PDB file of C-alpha atoms and ligand atoms in Angstrom:
ATOM      1  CA  UNK A1256      16.916  16.922  -9.863  1.00  0.00           C
ATOM      2  CA  UNK A1257      16.065  17.955 -13.469  1.00  0.00           C
ATOM      3  CA  UNK A1258      13.880  15.278 -14.964  1.00  0.00           C
ATOM      4  CA  UNK A1259      16.077  14.558 -17.954  1.00  0.00           C
ATOM      5  CA  UNK A1260      19.022  14.074 -15.590  1.00  0.00           C
ATOM      6  CA  UNK A1261      17.007  11.603 -13.446  1.00  0.00           C
ATOM      7  CA  UNK A1262      16.219   9.564 -16.586  1.00  0.00           C
ATOM      8  CA  UNK A1263      19.801   9.582 -17.828  1.00  0.00           C
ATOM      9  CA  UNK A1264      21.233   8.736 -14.446  1.00  0.00           C
ATOM     10  CA  UNK A1265      18.896   5.830 -13.812  1.00  0.00           C
ATOM     11  CA  UNK A1266      20.644   2.481 -13.849  1.00  0.00           C
ATOM     12  CA  UNK A1267      20.278  -0.667 -11.823  1.00  0.00           C
ATOM     13  CA  UNK A1268      22.357  -0.556  -8.595  1.00  0.00           C
ATOM     14  CA  UNK A1269      23.253  -3.969  -7.260  1.00  0.00           C
ATOM     15  CA  UNK A1270      25.289  -3.224  -4.178  1.00  0.00           C
ATOM     16  CA  UNK A1271      24.169  -1.128  -1.234  1.00  0.00           C
ATOM     17  CA  UNK A1272      25.618   0.538   1.875  1.00  0.00           C
ATOM     18  CA  UNK A1273      24.129  -1.636   4.624  1.00  0.00           C
ATOM     19  CA  UNK A1274      24.690   1.018   7.258  1.00  0.00           C
ATOM     20  CA  UNK A1275      22.548   3.702   5.590  1.00  0.00           C
ATOM     21  CA  UNK A1276      18.876   2.962   5.827  1.00  0.00           C
ATOM     22  CA  UNK A1277      16.403   4.536   3.464  1.00  0.00           C
ATOM     23  CA  UNK A1278      14.988   7.654   5.197  1.00  0.00           C
ATOM     24  CA  UNK A1279      11.312   7.037   6.012  1.00  0.00           C
ATOM     25  CA  UNK A1280      10.256  10.135   4.061  1.00  0.00           C
ATOM     26  CA  UNK A1281      12.018   8.777   0.973  1.00  0.00           C
ATOM     27  CA  UNK A1282      10.381   5.406   1.444  1.00  0.00           C
ATOM     28  CA  UNK A1283       6.979   7.094   1.594  1.00  0.00           C
ATOM     29  CA  UNK A1284       7.750   9.260  -1.432  1.00  0.00           C
ATOM     30  CA  UNK A1285       8.653   6.134  -3.448  1.00  0.00           C
ATOM     31  CA  UNK A1286       5.237   4.634  -2.557  1.00  0.00           C
ATOM     32  CA  UNK A1287       3.335   7.853  -3.153  1.00  0.00           C
ATOM     33  CA  UNK A1288       4.931   8.142  -6.594  1.00  0.00           C
ATOM     34  CA  UNK A1289       4.262   4.416  -7.368  1.00  0.00           C
ATOM     35  CA  UNK A1290       0.498   4.932  -6.992  1.00  0.00           C
ATOM     36  CA  UNK A1291       0.655   7.890  -9.450  1.00  0.00           C
ATOM     37  CA  UNK A1292       1.326   5.371 -12.228  1.00  0.00           C
ATOM     38  CA  UNK A1293      -1.261   5.088 -14.945  1.00  0.00           C
ATOM     39  CA  UNK A1294      -3.514   2.014 -14.927  1.00  0.00           C
ATOM     40  CA  UNK A1295      -5.914   0.559 -17.443  1.00  0.00           C
ATOM     41  CA  UNK A1296      -9.497   1.687 -16.652  1.00  0.00           C
ATOM     42  CA  UNK A1297      -7.933   3.200 -13.542  1.00  0.00           C
ATOM     43  CA  UNK A1298      -8.156  -0.326 -12.167  1.00  0.00           C
ATOM     44  CA  UNK A1299      -5.175   0.192  -9.867  1.00  0.00           C
ATOM     45  CA  UNK A1300      -5.029  -3.620  -9.412  1.00  0.00           C
ATOM     46  CA  UNK A1301      -1.710  -3.420  -7.729  1.00  0.00           C
ATOM     47  CA  UNK A1302      -0.281  -3.826  -4.289  1.00  0.00           C
ATOM     48  CA  UNK A1303       3.168  -3.167  -2.835  1.00  0.00           C
ATOM     49  CA  UNK A1304       4.787  -5.317  -0.153  1.00  0.00           C
ATOM     50  CA  UNK A1305       7.352  -3.244   1.820  1.00  0.00           C
ATOM     51  CA  UNK A1306      10.119  -5.198   3.578  1.00  0.00           C
ATOM     52  CA  UNK A1307      12.409  -3.263   5.741  1.00  0.00           C
ATOM     53  CA  UNK A1308      13.548  -4.955   8.921  1.00  0.00           C
ATOM     54  CA  UNK A1309      16.468  -7.425   8.622  1.00  0.00           C
ATOM     55  CA  UNK A1310      14.032 -10.287   9.502  1.00  0.00           C
ATOM     56  CA  UNK A1311      11.542  -9.313   6.804  1.00  0.00           C
ATOM     57  CA  UNK A1312      14.282  -9.036   4.188  1.00  0.00           C
ATOM     58  CA  UNK A1313      15.877 -12.238   5.265  1.00  0.00           C
ATOM     59  CA  UNK A1314      12.586 -14.054   4.892  1.00  0.00           C
ATOM     60  CA  UNK A1315      12.239 -12.641   1.377  1.00  0.00           C
ATOM     61  CA  UNK A1316      15.658 -13.809   0.235  1.00  0.00           C
ATOM     62  CA  UNK A1317      15.153 -17.230   1.853  1.00  0.00           C
ATOM     63  CA  UNK A1318      11.839 -17.698   0.096  1.00  0.00           C
ATOM     64  CA  UNK A1319      12.922 -16.457  -3.314  1.00  0.00           C
ATOM     65  CA  UNK A1320      16.533 -17.664  -3.768  1.00  0.00           C
ATOM     66  CA  UNK A1321      18.660 -20.710  -3.227  1.00  0.00           C
ATOM     67  CA  UNK A1322      21.222 -18.792  -1.179  1.00  0.00           C
ATOM     68  CA  UNK A1323      23.414 -17.819  -4.140  1.00  0.00           C
ATOM     69  CA  UNK A1324      27.170 -18.229  -4.524  1.00  0.00           C
ATOM     70  CA  UNK A1325      29.923 -16.711  -2.319  1.00  0.00           C
ATOM     71  CA  UNK A1326      30.423 -13.068  -3.190  1.00  0.00           C
ATOM     72  CA  UNK A1327      27.912 -13.378  -5.969  1.00  0.00           C
ATOM     73  CA  UNK A1328      24.975 -11.174  -7.054  1.00  0.00           C
ATOM     74  CA  UNK A1329      22.960 -12.118  -3.958  1.00  0.00           C
ATOM     75  CA  UNK A1330      25.713 -11.172  -1.462  1.00  0.00           C
ATOM     76  CA  UNK A1331      25.491  -7.549  -2.658  1.00  0.00           C
ATOM     77  CA  UNK A1332      21.792  -7.419  -3.234  1.00  0.00           C
ATOM     78  CA  UNK A1333      21.096  -8.666   0.330  1.00  0.00           C
ATOM     79  CA  UNK A1334      22.645  -5.429   1.578  1.00  0.00           C
ATOM     80  CA  UNK A1335      19.712  -3.394   0.285  1.00  0.00           C
ATOM     81  CA  UNK A1336      17.978  -1.907   3.334  1.00  0.00           C
ATOM     82  CA  UNK A1337      14.590  -1.720   1.584  1.00  0.00           C
ATOM     83  CA  UNK A1338      12.727  -4.082  -0.724  1.00  0.00           C
ATOM     84  CA  UNK A1339       9.439  -3.197  -2.316  1.00  0.00           C
ATOM     85  CA  UNK A1340       7.570  -5.956  -4.175  1.00  0.00           C
ATOM     86  CA  UNK A1341       5.038  -4.673  -6.649  1.00  0.00           C
ATOM     87  CA  UNK A1342       2.242  -7.202  -7.194  1.00  0.00           C
ATOM     88  CA  UNK A1343      -0.407  -7.360  -9.908  1.00  0.00           C
ATOM     89  CA  UNK A1344      -4.029  -8.588  -9.462  1.00  0.00           C
ATOM     90  CA  UNK A1345      -5.443  -9.829 -12.787  1.00  0.00           C
ATOM     91  CA  UNK A1346      -8.933 -10.400 -11.335  1.00  0.00           C
ATOM     92  CA  UNK A1347      -9.179  -6.694 -10.337  1.00  0.00           C
ATOM     93  CA  UNK A1348      -8.869  -5.865 -14.102  1.00  0.00           C
ATOM     94  CA  UNK A1349     -11.337  -8.517 -15.200  1.00  0.00           C
ATOM     95  CA  UNK A1350     -13.780  -7.144 -12.602  1.00  0.00           C
ATOM     96  CA  UNK A1351     -13.158  -3.458 -13.581  1.00  0.00           C
ATOM     97  CA  UNK A1352     -13.647  -4.205 -17.242  1.00  0.00           C
ATOM     98  CA  UNK A1353     -16.886  -6.063 -16.563  1.00  0.00           C
ATOM     99  CA  UNK A1354     -18.349  -2.796 -15.198  1.00  0.00           C
ATOM    100  CA  UNK A1355     -21.031  -1.055 -17.323  1.00  0.00           C
ATOM    101  CA  UNK A1356     -18.712   1.571 -18.955  1.00  0.00           C
ATOM    102  CA  UNK A1357     -16.443  -1.200 -20.277  1.00  0.00           C
ATOM    103  CA  UNK A1358     -18.906  -4.057 -20.557  1.00  0.00           C
ATOM    104  CA  UNK A1359     -16.605  -7.072 -20.903  1.00  0.00           C
ATOM    105  CA  UNK A1360     -18.899  -9.088 -18.776  1.00  0.00           C
ATOM    106  CA  UNK A1361     -17.724 -12.423 -20.102  1.00  0.00           C
ATOM    107  CA  UNK A1362     -14.307 -11.668 -18.584  1.00  0.00           C
ATOM    108  CA  UNK A1363     -12.743 -13.248 -21.710  1.00  0.00           C
ATOM    109  CA  UNK A1364      -9.013 -12.872 -21.435  1.00  0.00           C
ATOM    110  CA  UNK A1365      -8.478 -12.946 -25.156  1.00  0.00           C
ATOM    111  CA  UNK A1366      -9.752  -9.357 -25.176  1.00  0.00           C
ATOM    112  CA  UNK A1367      -6.569  -8.194 -23.530  1.00  0.00           C
ATOM    113  CA  UNK A1368      -3.818  -7.404 -26.032  1.00  0.00           C
ATOM    114  CA  UNK A1369      -1.199  -7.762 -23.288  1.00  0.00           C
ATOM    115  CA  UNK A1370      -1.560  -8.364 -19.529  1.00  0.00           C
ATOM    116  CA  UNK A1371      -2.382  -4.796 -18.495  1.00  0.00           C
ATOM    117  CA  UNK A1372      -2.212  -5.846 -14.859  1.00  0.00           C
ATOM    118  CA  UNK A1373       1.509  -6.560 -15.197  1.00  0.00           C
ATOM    119  CA  UNK A1374       2.103  -3.483 -17.414  1.00  0.00           C
ATOM    120  CA  UNK A1375       0.627  -1.240 -14.753  1.00  0.00           C
ATOM    121  CA  UNK A1376       2.637  -2.729 -11.873  1.00  0.00           C
ATOM    122  CA  UNK A1377       5.729  -2.347 -14.103  1.00  0.00           C
ATOM    123  CA  UNK A1378       4.892   1.316 -14.637  1.00  0.00           C
ATOM    124  CA  UNK A1379       4.622   1.793 -10.914  1.00  0.00           C
ATOM    125  CA  UNK A1380       7.979   0.061 -10.430  1.00  0.00           C
ATOM    126  CA  UNK A1381       9.593   2.446 -12.949  1.00  0.00           C
ATOM    127  CA  UNK A1382       8.327   5.433 -10.947  1.00  0.00           C
ATOM    128  CA  UNK A1383      10.010   3.995  -7.863  1.00  0.00           C
ATOM    129  CA  UNK A1384      13.280   3.503  -9.718  1.00  0.00           C
ATOM    130  CA  UNK A1385      13.197   7.077 -10.926  1.00  0.00           C
ATOM    131  CA  UNK A1386      12.236   8.458  -7.509  1.00  0.00           C
ATOM    132  CA  UNK A1387      15.198   6.655  -5.947  1.00  0.00           C
ATOM    133  CA  UNK A1388      17.529   8.427  -8.373  1.00  0.00           C
ATOM    134  CA  UNK A1389      15.867  11.753  -7.733  1.00  0.00           C
ATOM    135  CA  UNK A1390      16.513  11.280  -3.995  1.00  0.00           C
ATOM    136  CA  UNK A1391      20.155  10.385  -4.500  1.00  0.00           C
ATOM    137  CA  UNK A1392      19.661   6.638  -3.905  1.00  0.00           C
ATOM    138  CA  UNK A1393      20.057   3.580  -6.097  1.00  0.00           C
ATOM    139  CA  UNK A1394      17.561   0.891  -6.918  1.00  0.00           C
ATOM    140  CA  UNK A1395      17.305  -2.298  -8.940  1.00  0.00           C
ATOM    141  CA  UNK A1396      14.348  -4.144 -10.437  1.00  0.00           C
ATOM    142  CA  UNK A1397      14.751  -7.863 -10.496  1.00  0.00           C
ATOM    143  CA  UNK A1398      12.639 -10.915 -11.035  1.00  0.00           C
ATOM    144  CA  UNK A1399      11.171 -13.420  -8.651  1.00  0.00           C
ATOM    145  CA  UNK A1400      11.659 -16.932 -10.137  1.00  0.00           C
ATOM    146  CA  UNK A1401       8.277 -18.533 -10.910  1.00  0.00           C
ATOM    147  CA  UNK A1402       9.012 -21.680  -8.924  1.00  0.00           C
ATOM    148  CA  UNK A1403       9.660 -19.497  -5.846  1.00  0.00           C
ATOM    149  CA  UNK A1404       6.317 -17.652  -6.005  1.00  0.00           C
ATOM    150  CA  UNK A1405       4.398 -20.204  -3.902  1.00  0.00           C
ATOM    151  CA  UNK A1406       7.062 -19.958  -1.118  1.00  0.00           C
ATOM    152  CA  UNK A1407       6.978 -16.179  -1.398  1.00  0.00           C
ATOM    153  CA  UNK A1408       3.201 -16.144  -1.074  1.00  0.00           C
ATOM    154  CA  UNK A1409       3.210 -18.523   1.910  1.00  0.00           C
ATOM    155  CA  UNK A1410       5.954 -16.558   3.654  1.00  0.00           C
ATOM    156  CA  UNK A1411       4.179 -13.230   3.530  1.00  0.00           C
ATOM    157  CA  UNK A1412       0.533 -14.348   3.491  1.00  0.00           C
ATOM    158  CA  UNK A1413      -0.009 -12.945  -0.026  1.00  0.00           C
ATOM    159  CA  UNK A1414      -3.426 -13.822  -1.454  1.00  0.00           C
ATOM    160  CA  UNK A1415      -3.501 -16.149  -4.450  1.00  0.00           C
ATOM    161  CA  UNK A1416      -4.832 -13.513  -6.852  1.00  0.00           C
ATOM    162  CA  UNK A1417      -1.707 -11.332  -6.319  1.00  0.00           C
ATOM    163  CA  UNK A1418       1.438 -12.130  -8.323  1.00  0.00           C
ATOM    164  CA  UNK A1419       4.783 -10.397  -7.753  1.00  0.00           C
ATOM    165  CA  UNK A1420       5.911  -8.820 -11.009  1.00  0.00           C
ATOM    166  CA  UNK A1421       9.416  -8.488  -9.560  1.00  0.00           C
ATOM    167  CA  UNK A1422      11.083  -6.712  -6.714  1.00  0.00           C
ATOM    168  CA  UNK A1423      12.646  -3.263  -6.309  1.00  0.00           C
ATOM    169  CA  UNK A1424      15.640  -3.053  -4.047  1.00  0.00           C
ATOM    170  CA  UNK A1425      16.492   0.375  -2.713  1.00  0.00           C
ATOM    171  CA  UNK A1426      19.274   1.991  -0.803  1.00  0.00           C
ATOM    172  CA  UNK A1427      22.410   4.083  -1.012  1.00  0.00           C
ATOM    173  CA  UNK A1428      24.815   2.542  -3.545  1.00  0.00           C
ATOM    174  CA  UNK A1429      27.631   0.451  -2.028  1.00  0.00           C
ATOM    175  CA  UNK A1430      31.282   0.469  -3.031  1.00  0.00           C
ATOM    176  CA  UNK A1431      31.180  -2.901  -4.840  1.00  0.00           C
ATOM    177  CA  UNK A1432      28.558  -2.228  -7.385  1.00  0.00           C
ATOM    178  CA  UNK A1433      29.669  -4.088 -10.465  1.00  0.00           C
ATOM    179  CA  UNK A1434      28.847  -3.323 -14.106  1.00  0.00           C
ATOM    180  CA  UNK A1435      26.376  -5.836 -15.474  1.00  0.00           C
ATOM    181  CA  UNK A1436      27.715  -7.922 -18.399  1.00  0.00           C
ATOM    182  CA  UNK A1437      24.336  -7.276 -20.035  1.00  0.00           C
ATOM    183  CA  UNK A1438      25.417  -3.703 -20.655  1.00  0.00           C
ATOM    184  CA  UNK A1439      28.088  -5.031 -23.078  1.00  0.00           C
ATOM    185  CA  UNK A1440      25.300  -5.387 -25.568  1.00  0.00           C
ATOM    186  CA  UNK A1441      25.160  -1.623 -25.689  1.00  0.00           C
ATOM    187  CA  UNK A1442      22.079   0.529 -25.858  1.00  0.00           C
ATOM    188  CA  UNK A1443      20.197   0.193 -29.109  1.00  0.00           C
ATOM    189  CA  UNK A1444      19.991   3.636 -30.739  1.00  0.00           C
ATOM    190  CA  UNK A1445      16.853   5.636 -31.543  1.00  0.00           C
ATOM    191  CA  UNK A1446      17.338   5.126 -35.253  1.00  0.00           C
ATOM    192  CA  UNK A1447      17.611   1.364 -34.703  1.00  0.00           C
ATOM    193  CA  UNK A1448      14.374   0.940 -32.755  1.00  0.00           C
ATOM    194  CA  UNK A1449      12.185   3.744 -33.977  1.00  0.00           C
ATOM    195  CA  UNK A1450      10.145   3.324 -37.173  1.00  0.00           C
ATOM    196  CA  UNK A1451       8.799   6.708 -38.366  1.00  0.00           C
ATOM    197  CA  UNK A1452       5.607   6.581 -40.347  1.00  0.00           C
ATOM    198  CA  UNK A1453       5.886   2.823 -40.976  1.00  0.00           C
ATOM    199  CA  UNK A1454       8.151  -0.113 -40.281  1.00  0.00           C
TER     200      UNK A1454
HETATM  201  C1  LIG B1241      11.626  -6.928 -16.383  1.00  0.00           C
HETATM  202  C2  LIG B1241      13.043  -6.798 -15.930  1.00  0.00           C
HETATM  203  C3  LIG B1241      13.646  -7.858 -15.198  1.00  0.00           C
HETATM  204  C4  LIG B1241      14.962  -7.723 -14.776  1.00  0.00           C
HETATM  205  N1  LIG B1241      15.451  -8.739 -13.984  1.00  0.00           N
HETATM  206  C5  LIG B1241      16.674  -8.586 -13.481  1.00  0.00           C
HETATM  207  C6  LIG B1241      17.178  -9.566 -12.547  1.00  0.00           C
HETATM  208  O1  LIG B1241      16.546 -10.584 -12.250  1.00  0.00           O
HETATM  209  N2  LIG B1241      18.410  -9.350 -11.995  1.00  0.00           N
HETATM  210  C7  LIG B1241      19.153  -8.215 -12.241  1.00  0.00           C
HETATM  211  O2  LIG B1241      20.224  -8.057 -11.725  1.00  0.00           O
HETATM  212  N3  LIG B1241      18.664  -7.234 -13.100  1.00  0.00           N
HETATM  213  C8  LIG B1241      17.505  -7.416 -13.705  1.00  0.00           C
HETATM  214  N4  LIG B1241      16.974  -6.431 -14.532  1.00  0.00           N
HETATM  215  C9  LIG B1241      17.793  -5.269 -14.827  1.00  0.00           C
HETATM  216  C10 LIG B1241      18.333  -5.288 -16.283  1.00  0.00           C
HETATM  217  O3  LIG B1241      19.450  -6.229 -16.332  1.00  0.00           O
HETATM  218  C11 LIG B1241      18.839  -3.903 -16.627  1.00  0.00           C
HETATM  219  O4  LIG B1241      17.737  -2.987 -16.605  1.00  0.00           O
HETATM  220  C12 LIG B1241      19.531  -3.837 -17.969  1.00  0.00           C
HETATM  221  O5  LIG B1241      20.699  -4.622 -17.977  1.00  0.00           O
HETATM  222  C13 LIG B1241      19.855  -2.387 -18.390  1.00  0.00           C
HETATM  223  O6  LIG B1241      20.723  -1.788 -17.389  1.00  0.00           O
HETATM  224  P1  LIG B1241      20.256  -0.467 -16.644  1.00  0.00           P
HETATM  225  O7  LIG B1241      18.872  -0.657 -16.132  1.00  0.00           O
HETATM  226  O8  LIG B1241      21.234  -0.370 -15.519  1.00  0.00           O
HETATM  227  O9  LIG B1241      20.348   0.669 -17.602  1.00  0.00           O
HETATM  228  C14 LIG B1241      15.684  -6.515 -15.003  1.00  0.00           C
HETATM  229  C15 LIG B1241      15.068  -5.448 -15.684  1.00  0.00           C
HETATM  230  C16 LIG B1241      13.762  -5.597 -16.066  1.00  0.00           C
HETATM  231  C17 LIG B1241      13.102  -4.434 -16.788  1.00  0.00           C
END
């Protein structure tokens, strides 16, 4: 698909056809594209947890949610045949930037203008969202509640230094995908958000 079309068509899909799994080659393309994301110092301090079997996905939803409400958001999201959890590893960045070419050997976190580890995992997530559109599938990035992160880690044996930045659900769009009320806010226009030559 033409790139501009992929960008324009991308939107979060929150209902999936449970009978259409993600083709393995599409799953692999999503992951191959994710690791093409840029990363500070080429640290690549990311990891991707792939959950595909019904049991794996069920364990994810059990660990990260309270079960939801009947016919609510979770009912439709649970139909996603593929979940990919991008995780960031802060210590990988502190280690990388302590190397001789960077020299931040004190590992002082105040040097970091923003958490680059989360930025980079987010960039990888966006590449997965765009790849899904390019392949004719839908995807959604959503958050993992902070109080659920310990249960998530315990369920999947995730090391303490890795933190999920969110989760990307992927699949063919279902027939009950509902428009998010957030969209009522409208997209802020270029002239509203862009400051040319100064604020
Ligand atoms: C960091 C981040 C967190 C988000 N968390 C959620 C979430 O928890 N649940 C959800 O349904 N959508 C979530 N979204 C999707 C946004 O609601 C969505 O991107 C926004 O409303 C614009 O809609 P669009 O992406 O379909 O254009 C999240 C998006 C981002 C970037």
